[in-house]
PDB file of C-alpha atoms and ligand atoms in Angstrom:
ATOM      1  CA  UNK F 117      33.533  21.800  -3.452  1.00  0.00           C
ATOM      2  CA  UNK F 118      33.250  23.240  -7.015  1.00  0.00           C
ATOM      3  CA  UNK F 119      35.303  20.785  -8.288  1.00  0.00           C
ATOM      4  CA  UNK F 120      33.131  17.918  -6.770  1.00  0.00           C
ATOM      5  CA  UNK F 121      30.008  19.362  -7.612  1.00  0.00           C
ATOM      6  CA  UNK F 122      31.485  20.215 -11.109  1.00  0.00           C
ATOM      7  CA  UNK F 123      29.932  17.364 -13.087  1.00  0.00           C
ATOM      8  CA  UNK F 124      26.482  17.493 -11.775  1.00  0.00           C
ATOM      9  CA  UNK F 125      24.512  20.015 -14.612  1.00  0.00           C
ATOM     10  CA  UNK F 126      26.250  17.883 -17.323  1.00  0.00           C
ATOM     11  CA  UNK F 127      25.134  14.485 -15.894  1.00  0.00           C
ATOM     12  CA  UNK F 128      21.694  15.985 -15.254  1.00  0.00           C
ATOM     13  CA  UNK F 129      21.516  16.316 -18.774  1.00  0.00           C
ATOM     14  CA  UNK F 130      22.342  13.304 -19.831  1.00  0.00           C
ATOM     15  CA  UNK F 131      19.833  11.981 -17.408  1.00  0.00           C
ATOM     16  CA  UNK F 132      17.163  13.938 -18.523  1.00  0.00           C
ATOM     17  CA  UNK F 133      18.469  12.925 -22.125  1.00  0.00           C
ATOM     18  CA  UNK F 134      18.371   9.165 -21.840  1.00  0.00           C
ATOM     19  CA  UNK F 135      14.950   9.531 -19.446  1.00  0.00           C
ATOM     20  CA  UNK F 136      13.400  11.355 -23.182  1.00  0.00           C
ATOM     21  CA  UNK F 137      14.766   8.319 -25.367  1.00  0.00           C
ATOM     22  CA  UNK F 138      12.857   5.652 -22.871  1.00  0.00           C
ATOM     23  CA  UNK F 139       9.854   7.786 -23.229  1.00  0.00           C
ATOM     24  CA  UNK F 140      10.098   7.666 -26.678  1.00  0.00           C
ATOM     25  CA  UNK F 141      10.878   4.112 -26.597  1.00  0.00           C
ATOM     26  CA  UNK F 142       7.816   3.765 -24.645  1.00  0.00           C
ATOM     27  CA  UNK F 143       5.710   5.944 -26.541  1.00  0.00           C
ATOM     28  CA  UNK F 144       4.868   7.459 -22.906  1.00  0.00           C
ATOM     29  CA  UNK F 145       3.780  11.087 -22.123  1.00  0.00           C
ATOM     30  CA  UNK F 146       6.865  12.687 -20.927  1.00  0.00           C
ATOM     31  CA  UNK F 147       4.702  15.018 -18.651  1.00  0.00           C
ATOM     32  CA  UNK F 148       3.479  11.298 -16.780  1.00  0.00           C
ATOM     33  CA  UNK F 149       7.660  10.671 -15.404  1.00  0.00           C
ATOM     34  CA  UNK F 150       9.643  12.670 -12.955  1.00  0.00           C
ATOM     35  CA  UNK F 151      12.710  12.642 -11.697  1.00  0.00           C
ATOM     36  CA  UNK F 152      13.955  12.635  -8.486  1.00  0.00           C
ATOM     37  CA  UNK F 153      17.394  13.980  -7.265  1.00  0.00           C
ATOM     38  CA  UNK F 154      18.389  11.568  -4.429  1.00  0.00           C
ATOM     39  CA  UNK F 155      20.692  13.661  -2.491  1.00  0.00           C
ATOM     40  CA  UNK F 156      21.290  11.530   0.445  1.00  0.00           C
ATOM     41  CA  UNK F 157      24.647  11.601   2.087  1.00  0.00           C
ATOM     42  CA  UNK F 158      25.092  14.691  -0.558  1.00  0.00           C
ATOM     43  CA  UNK F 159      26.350  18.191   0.790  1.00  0.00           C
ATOM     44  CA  UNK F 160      23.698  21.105   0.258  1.00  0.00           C
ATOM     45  CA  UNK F 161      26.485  22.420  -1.922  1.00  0.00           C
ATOM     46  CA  UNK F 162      25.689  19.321  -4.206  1.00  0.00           C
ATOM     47  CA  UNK F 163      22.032  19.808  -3.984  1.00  0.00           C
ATOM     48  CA  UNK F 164      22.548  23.824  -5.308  1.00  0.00           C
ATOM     49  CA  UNK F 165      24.258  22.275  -8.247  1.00  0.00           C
ATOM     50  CA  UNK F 166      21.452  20.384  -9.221  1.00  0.00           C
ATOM     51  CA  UNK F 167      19.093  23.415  -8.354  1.00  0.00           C
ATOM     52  CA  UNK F 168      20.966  25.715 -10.028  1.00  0.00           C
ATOM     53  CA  UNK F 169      20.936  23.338 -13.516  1.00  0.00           C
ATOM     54  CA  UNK F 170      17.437  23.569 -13.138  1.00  0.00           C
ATOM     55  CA  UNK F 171      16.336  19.876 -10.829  1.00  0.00           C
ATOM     56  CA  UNK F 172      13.640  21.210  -8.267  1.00  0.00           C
ATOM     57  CA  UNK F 173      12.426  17.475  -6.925  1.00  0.00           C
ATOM     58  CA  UNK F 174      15.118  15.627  -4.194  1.00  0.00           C
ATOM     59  CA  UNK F 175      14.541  13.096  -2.103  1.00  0.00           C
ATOM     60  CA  UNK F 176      15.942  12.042   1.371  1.00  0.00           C
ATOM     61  CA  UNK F 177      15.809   8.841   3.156  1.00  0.00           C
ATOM     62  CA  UNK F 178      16.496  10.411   6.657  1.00  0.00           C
ATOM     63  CA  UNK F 179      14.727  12.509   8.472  1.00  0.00           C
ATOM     64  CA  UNK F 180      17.330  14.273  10.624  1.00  0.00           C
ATOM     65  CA  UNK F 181      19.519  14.729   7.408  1.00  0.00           C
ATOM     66  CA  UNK F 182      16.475  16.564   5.647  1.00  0.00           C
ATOM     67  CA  UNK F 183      15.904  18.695   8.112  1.00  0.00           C
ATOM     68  CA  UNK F 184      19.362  20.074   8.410  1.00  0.00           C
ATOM     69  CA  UNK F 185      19.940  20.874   4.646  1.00  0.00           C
ATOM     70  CA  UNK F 186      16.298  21.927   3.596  1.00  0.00           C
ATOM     71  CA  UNK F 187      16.671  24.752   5.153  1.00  0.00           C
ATOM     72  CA  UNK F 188      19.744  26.294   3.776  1.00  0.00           C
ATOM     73  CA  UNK F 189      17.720  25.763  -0.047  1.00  0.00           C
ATOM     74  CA  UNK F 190      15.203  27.188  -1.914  1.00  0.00           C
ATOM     75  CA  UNK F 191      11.864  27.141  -0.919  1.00  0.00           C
ATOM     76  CA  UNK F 192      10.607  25.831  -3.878  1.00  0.00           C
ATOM     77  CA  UNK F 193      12.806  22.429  -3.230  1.00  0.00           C
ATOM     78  CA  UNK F 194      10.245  19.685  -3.682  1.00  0.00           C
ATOM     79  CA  UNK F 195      11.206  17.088  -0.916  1.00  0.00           C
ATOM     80  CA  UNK F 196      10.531  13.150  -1.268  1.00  0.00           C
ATOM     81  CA  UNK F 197      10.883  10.736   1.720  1.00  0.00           C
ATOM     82  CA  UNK F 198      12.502   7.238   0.448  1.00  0.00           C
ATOM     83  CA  UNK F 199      13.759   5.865   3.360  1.00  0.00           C
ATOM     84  CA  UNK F 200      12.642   3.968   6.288  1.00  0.00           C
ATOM     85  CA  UNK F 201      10.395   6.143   8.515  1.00  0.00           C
ATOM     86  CA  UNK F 202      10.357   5.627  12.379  1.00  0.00           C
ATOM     87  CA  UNK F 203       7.011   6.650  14.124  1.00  0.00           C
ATOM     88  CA  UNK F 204       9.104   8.561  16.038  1.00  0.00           C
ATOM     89  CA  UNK F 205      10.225  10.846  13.662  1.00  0.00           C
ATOM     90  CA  UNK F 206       6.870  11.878  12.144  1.00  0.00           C
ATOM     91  CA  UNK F 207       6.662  14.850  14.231  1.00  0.00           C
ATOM     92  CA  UNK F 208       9.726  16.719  13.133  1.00  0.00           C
ATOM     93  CA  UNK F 209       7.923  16.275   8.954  1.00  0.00           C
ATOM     94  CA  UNK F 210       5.867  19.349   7.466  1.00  0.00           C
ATOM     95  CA  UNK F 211       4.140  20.337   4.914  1.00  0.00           C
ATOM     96  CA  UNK F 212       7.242  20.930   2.499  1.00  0.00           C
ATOM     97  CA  UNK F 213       7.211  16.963   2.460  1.00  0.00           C
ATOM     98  CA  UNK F 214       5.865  16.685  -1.068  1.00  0.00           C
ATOM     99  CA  UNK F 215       5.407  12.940  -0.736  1.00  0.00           C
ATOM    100  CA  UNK F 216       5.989  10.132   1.546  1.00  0.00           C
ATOM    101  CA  UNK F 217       7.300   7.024  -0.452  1.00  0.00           C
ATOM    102  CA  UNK F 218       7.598   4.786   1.966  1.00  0.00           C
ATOM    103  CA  UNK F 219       4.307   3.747   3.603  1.00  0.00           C
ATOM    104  CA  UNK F 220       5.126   0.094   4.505  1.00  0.00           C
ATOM    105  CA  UNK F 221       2.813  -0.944   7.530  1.00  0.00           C
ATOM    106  CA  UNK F 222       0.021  -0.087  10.014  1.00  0.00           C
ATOM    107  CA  UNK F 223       1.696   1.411  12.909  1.00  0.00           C
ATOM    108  CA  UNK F 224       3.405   4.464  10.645  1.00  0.00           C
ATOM    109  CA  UNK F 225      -0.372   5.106   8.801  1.00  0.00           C
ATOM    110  CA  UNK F 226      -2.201   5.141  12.360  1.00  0.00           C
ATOM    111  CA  UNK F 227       0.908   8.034  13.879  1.00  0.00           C
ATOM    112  CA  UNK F 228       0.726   9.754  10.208  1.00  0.00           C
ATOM    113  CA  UNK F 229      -3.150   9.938  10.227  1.00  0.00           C
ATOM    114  CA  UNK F 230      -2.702  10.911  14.199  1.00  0.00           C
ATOM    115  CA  UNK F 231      -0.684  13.519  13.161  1.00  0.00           C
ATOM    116  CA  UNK F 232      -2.637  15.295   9.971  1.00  0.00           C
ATOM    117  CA  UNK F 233      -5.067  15.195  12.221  1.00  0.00           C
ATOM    118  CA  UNK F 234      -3.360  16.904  14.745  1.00  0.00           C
ATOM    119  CA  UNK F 235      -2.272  19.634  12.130  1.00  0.00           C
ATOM    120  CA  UNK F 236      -5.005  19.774   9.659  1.00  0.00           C
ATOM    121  CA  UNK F 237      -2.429  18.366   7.084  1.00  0.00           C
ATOM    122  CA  UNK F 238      -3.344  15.615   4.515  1.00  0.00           C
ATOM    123  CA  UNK F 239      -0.299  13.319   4.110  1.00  0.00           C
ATOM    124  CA  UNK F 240       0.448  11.785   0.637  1.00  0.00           C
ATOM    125  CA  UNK F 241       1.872   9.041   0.475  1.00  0.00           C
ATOM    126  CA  UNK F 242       2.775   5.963  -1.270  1.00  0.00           C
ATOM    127  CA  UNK F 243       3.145   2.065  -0.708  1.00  0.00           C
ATOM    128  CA  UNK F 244       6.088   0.557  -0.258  1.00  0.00           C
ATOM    129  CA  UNK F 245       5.796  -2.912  -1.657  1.00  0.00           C
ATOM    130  CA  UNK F 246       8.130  -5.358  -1.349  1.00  0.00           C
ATOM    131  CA  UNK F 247       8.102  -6.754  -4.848  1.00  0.00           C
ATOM    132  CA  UNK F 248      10.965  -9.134  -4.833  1.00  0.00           C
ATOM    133  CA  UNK F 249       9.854 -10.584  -1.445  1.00  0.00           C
ATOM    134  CA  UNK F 250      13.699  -9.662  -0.401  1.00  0.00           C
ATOM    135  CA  UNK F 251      13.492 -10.586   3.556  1.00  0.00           C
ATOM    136  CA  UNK F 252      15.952  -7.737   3.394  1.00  0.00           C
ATOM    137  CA  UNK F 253      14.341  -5.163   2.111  1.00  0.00           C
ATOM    138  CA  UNK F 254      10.936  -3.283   3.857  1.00  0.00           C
ATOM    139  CA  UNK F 255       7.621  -2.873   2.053  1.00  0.00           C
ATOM    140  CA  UNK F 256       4.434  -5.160   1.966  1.00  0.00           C
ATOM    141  CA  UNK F 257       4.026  -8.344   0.939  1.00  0.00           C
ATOM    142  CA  UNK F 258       1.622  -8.051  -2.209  1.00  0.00           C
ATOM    143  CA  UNK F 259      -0.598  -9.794  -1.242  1.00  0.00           C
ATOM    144  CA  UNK F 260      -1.441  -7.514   1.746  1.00  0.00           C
ATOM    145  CA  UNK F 261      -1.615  -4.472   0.145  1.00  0.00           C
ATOM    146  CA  UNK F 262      -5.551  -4.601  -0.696  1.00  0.00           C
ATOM    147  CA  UNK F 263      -6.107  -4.861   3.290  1.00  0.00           C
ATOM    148  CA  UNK F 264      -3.749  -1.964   3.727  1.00  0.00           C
ATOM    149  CA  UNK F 265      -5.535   0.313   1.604  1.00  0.00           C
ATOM    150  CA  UNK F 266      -8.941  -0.798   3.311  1.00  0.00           C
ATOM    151  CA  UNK F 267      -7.201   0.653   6.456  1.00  0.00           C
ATOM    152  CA  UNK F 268      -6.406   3.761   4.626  1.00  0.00           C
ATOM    153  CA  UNK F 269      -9.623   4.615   3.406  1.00  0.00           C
ATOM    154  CA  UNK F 270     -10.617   4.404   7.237  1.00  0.00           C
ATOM    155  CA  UNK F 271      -7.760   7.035   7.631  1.00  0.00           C
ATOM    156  CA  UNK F 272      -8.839  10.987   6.449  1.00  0.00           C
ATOM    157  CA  UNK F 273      -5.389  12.152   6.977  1.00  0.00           C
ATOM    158  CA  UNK F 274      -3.539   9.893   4.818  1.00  0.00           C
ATOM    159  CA  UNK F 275      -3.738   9.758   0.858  1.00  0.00           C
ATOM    160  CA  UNK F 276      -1.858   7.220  -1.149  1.00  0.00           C
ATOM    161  CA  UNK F 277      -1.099   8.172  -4.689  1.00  0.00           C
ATOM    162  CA  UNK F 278       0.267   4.919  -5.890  1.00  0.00           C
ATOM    163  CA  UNK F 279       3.026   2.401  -5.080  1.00  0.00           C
ATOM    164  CA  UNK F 280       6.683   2.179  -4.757  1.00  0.00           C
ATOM    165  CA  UNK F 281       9.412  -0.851  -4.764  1.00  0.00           C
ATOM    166  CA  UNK F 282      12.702  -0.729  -4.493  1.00  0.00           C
ATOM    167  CA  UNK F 283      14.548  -3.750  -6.708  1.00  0.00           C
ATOM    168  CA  UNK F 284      16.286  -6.272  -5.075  1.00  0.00           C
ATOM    169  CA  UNK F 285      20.369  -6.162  -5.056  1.00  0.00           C
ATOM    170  CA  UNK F 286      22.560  -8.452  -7.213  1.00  0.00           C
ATOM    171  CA  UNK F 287      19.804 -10.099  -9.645  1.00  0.00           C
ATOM    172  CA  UNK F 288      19.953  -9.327 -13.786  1.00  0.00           C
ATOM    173  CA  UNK F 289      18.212  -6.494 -15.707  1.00  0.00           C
ATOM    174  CA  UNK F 290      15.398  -9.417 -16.550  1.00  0.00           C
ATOM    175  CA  UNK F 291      14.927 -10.548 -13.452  1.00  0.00           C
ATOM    176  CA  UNK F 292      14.349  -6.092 -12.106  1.00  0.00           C
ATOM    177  CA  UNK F 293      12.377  -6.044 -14.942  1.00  0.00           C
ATOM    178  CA  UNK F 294       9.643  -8.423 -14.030  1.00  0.00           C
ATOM    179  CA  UNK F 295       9.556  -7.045 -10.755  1.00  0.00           C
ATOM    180  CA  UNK F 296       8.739  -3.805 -11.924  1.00  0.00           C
ATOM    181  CA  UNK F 297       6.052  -5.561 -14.242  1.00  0.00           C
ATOM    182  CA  UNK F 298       4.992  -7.011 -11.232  1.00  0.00           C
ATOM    183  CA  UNK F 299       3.978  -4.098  -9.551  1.00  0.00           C
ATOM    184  CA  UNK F 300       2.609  -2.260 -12.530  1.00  0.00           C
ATOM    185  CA  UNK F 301       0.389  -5.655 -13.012  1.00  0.00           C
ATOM    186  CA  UNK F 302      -0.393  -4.863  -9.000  1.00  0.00           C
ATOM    187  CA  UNK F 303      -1.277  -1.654  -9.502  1.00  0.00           C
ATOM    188  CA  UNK F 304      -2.848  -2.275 -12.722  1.00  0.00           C
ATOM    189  CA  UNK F 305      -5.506  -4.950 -10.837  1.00  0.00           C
ATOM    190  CA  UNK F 306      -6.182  -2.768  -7.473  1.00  0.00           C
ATOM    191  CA  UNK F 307      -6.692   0.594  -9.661  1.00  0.00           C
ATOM    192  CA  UNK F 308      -9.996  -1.153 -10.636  1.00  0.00           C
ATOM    193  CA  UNK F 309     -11.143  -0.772  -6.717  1.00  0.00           C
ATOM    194  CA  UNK F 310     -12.248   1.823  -5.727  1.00  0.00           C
ATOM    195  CA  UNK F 311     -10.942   2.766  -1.769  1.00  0.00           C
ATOM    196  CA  UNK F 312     -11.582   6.448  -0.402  1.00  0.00           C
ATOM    197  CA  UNK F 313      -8.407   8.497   0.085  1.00  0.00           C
ATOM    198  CA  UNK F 314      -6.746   6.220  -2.878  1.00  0.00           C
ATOM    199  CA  UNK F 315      -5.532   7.115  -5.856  1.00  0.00           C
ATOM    200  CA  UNK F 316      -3.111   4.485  -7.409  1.00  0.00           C
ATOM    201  CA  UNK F 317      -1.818   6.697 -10.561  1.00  0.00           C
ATOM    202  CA  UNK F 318       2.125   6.685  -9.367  1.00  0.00           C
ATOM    203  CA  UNK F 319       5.007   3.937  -9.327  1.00  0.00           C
ATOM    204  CA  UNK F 320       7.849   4.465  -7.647  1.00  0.00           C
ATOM    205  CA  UNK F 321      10.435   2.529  -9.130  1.00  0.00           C
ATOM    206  CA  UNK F 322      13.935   2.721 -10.478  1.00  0.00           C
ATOM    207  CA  UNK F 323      17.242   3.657  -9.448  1.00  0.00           C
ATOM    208  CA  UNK F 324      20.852   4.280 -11.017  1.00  0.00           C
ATOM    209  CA  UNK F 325      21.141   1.529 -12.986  1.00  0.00           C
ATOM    210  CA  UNK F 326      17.601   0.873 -13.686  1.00  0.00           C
ATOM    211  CA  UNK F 327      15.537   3.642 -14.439  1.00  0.00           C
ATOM    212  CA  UNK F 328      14.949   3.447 -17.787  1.00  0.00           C
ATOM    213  CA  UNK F 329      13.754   0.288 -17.864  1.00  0.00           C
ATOM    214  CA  UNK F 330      11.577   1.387 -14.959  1.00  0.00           C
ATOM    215  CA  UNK F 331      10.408   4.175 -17.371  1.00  0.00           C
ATOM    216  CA  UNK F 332       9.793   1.198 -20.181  1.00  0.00           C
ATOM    217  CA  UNK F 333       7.689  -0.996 -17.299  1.00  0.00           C
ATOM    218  CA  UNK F 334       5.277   1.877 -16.473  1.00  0.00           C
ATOM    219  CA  UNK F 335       7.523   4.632 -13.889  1.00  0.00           C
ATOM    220  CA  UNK F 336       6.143   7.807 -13.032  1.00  0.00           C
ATOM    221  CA  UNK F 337       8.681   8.627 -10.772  1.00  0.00           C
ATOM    222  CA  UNK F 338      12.808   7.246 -10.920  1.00  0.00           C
ATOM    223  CA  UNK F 339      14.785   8.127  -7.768  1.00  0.00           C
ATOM    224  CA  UNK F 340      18.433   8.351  -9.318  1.00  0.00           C
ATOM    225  CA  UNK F 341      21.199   9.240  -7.077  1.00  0.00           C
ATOM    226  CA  UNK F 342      24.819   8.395  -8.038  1.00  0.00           C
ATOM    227  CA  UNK F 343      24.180   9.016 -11.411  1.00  0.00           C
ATOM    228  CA  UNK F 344      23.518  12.518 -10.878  1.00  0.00           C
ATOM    229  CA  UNK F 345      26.061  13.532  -8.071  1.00  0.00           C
ATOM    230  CA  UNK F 346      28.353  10.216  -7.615  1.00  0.00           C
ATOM    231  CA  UNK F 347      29.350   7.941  -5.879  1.00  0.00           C
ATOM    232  CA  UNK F 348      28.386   8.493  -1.931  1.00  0.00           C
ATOM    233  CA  UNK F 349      31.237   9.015   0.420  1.00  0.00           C
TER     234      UNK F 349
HETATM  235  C1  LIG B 727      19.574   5.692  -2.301  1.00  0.00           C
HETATM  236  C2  LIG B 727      18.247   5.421  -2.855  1.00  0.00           C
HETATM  237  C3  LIG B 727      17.972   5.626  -4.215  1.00  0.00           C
HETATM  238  C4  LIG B 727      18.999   6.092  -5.212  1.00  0.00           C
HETATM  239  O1  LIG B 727      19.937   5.097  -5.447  1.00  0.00           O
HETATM  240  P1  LIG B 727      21.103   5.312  -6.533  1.00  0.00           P
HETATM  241  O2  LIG B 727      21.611   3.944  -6.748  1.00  0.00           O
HETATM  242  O3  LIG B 727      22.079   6.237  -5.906  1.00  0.00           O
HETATM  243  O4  LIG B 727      20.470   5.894  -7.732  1.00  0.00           O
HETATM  244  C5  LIG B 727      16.683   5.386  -4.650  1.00  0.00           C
HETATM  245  N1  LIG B 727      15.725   4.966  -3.814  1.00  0.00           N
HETATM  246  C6  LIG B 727      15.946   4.765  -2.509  1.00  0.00           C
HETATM  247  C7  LIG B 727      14.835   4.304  -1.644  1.00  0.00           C
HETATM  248  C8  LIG B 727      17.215   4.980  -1.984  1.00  0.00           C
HETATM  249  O5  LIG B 727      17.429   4.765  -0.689  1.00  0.00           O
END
């Protein structure tokens, strides 16, 4: 295990060091990006690793496997949801859910708004969009996403902070970056309508090999994995 986990504080660093030279590139705020640890798949003893070198923001994209290593960290572990969410499974989140990334369709923002409801807990959340119209890949169409957020404003339990894509597999840097210009320009056009329980100020987008050109197109948050703790089993 400490052999494994060995590498992780030094490639944190040079994460956080090439996320500062994008900002700088970009002549961004570096207060406006985050990053996210995706620990999926990783052991908790990964995840203490990155805590311990200072990384307080993971994200899962299962719900069972986030509830079985939360617990065993800190309590000041900020936890993302990337993945997939069943209806099903909304039950078993809580408040320690810092943000749901993937809000991608009706039925899940009806159960989450049941739920907050149920709870007194205000969900936020973002919108999975799926950019690259990959019939492979989940998220809305863009051009539904302006009905969507008409449905959340009808929806006091549910907040949506912004939007989120995930790039499609196998195309060039050029082609991931105009997706991710895409859904800057998206966000860009509905920010200027105004919905109740919206708030469009966060993109989702980048990965591994992408995030700093994410960072260049507009990111607030990049969701890097393998980078940080390698390759998944
Ligand atoms: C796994 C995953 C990531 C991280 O991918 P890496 O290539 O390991 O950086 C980011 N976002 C989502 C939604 C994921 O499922």
């Amino acid at each position: 295990m400490m052999l494994a986990n060995a590498g992780i504080e030094q490639r944190l660093v040079e994460i956080r060091q090439r996320i500062k030279q994008a900002v700088e590139r970009s002549k961004r705020d570096p207060s406006t990006i985050r990053l996210l640890a995706v620990s999926k798949t990783q052991p908790v003893s990964g995840i203490e690793a990155a805590y311990q070198a200072g990384q307080r923001a993971f994200a899962e994209n299962r719900v069972q496997e986030w509830r079985e290593k939360a617990p065993g960290l800190p309590k000041n572990c900020q936890w993302h949801l990337v993945g997939r969410l069943q209806t099903n499974k909304v039950k078993y989140l809580d408040q320690t859910i810092a943000m749901i990334h993937s809000l991608d369709r009706f039925s899940l923002l009806k159960t989450l708004n049941e739920q907050g409801e149920r709870r007194g807990t205000i969900w936020t959340t973002l919108v999975q969009v799926n950019i690259a119209r990959d019939p492979a890949k989940a998220g809305l169409m863009p051009e539904e996403v302006p009905d969507f957020l008409t449905s959340v404003g009808e929806c006091p339990y549910v907040q949506v902070q912004g939007l989120m894509t995930i790039g499609a597999m196998g195309v060039s840097l050029k082609e991931t970056q105009g997706f991710f210009r895409q859904l800057r320009g998206l966000r860009d056009t509905l920010q200027s309508r105004k919905w109740p329980g919206v708030d469009l100020r966060e993109l989702s987008m980048g990965m591994s090999q992408d995030f700093e050109l994410a960072i260049e197109e507009g990111a607030t948050l990049v969701r890097v994995g393998r980078q940080i703790f390698g390759e998944r089993g």
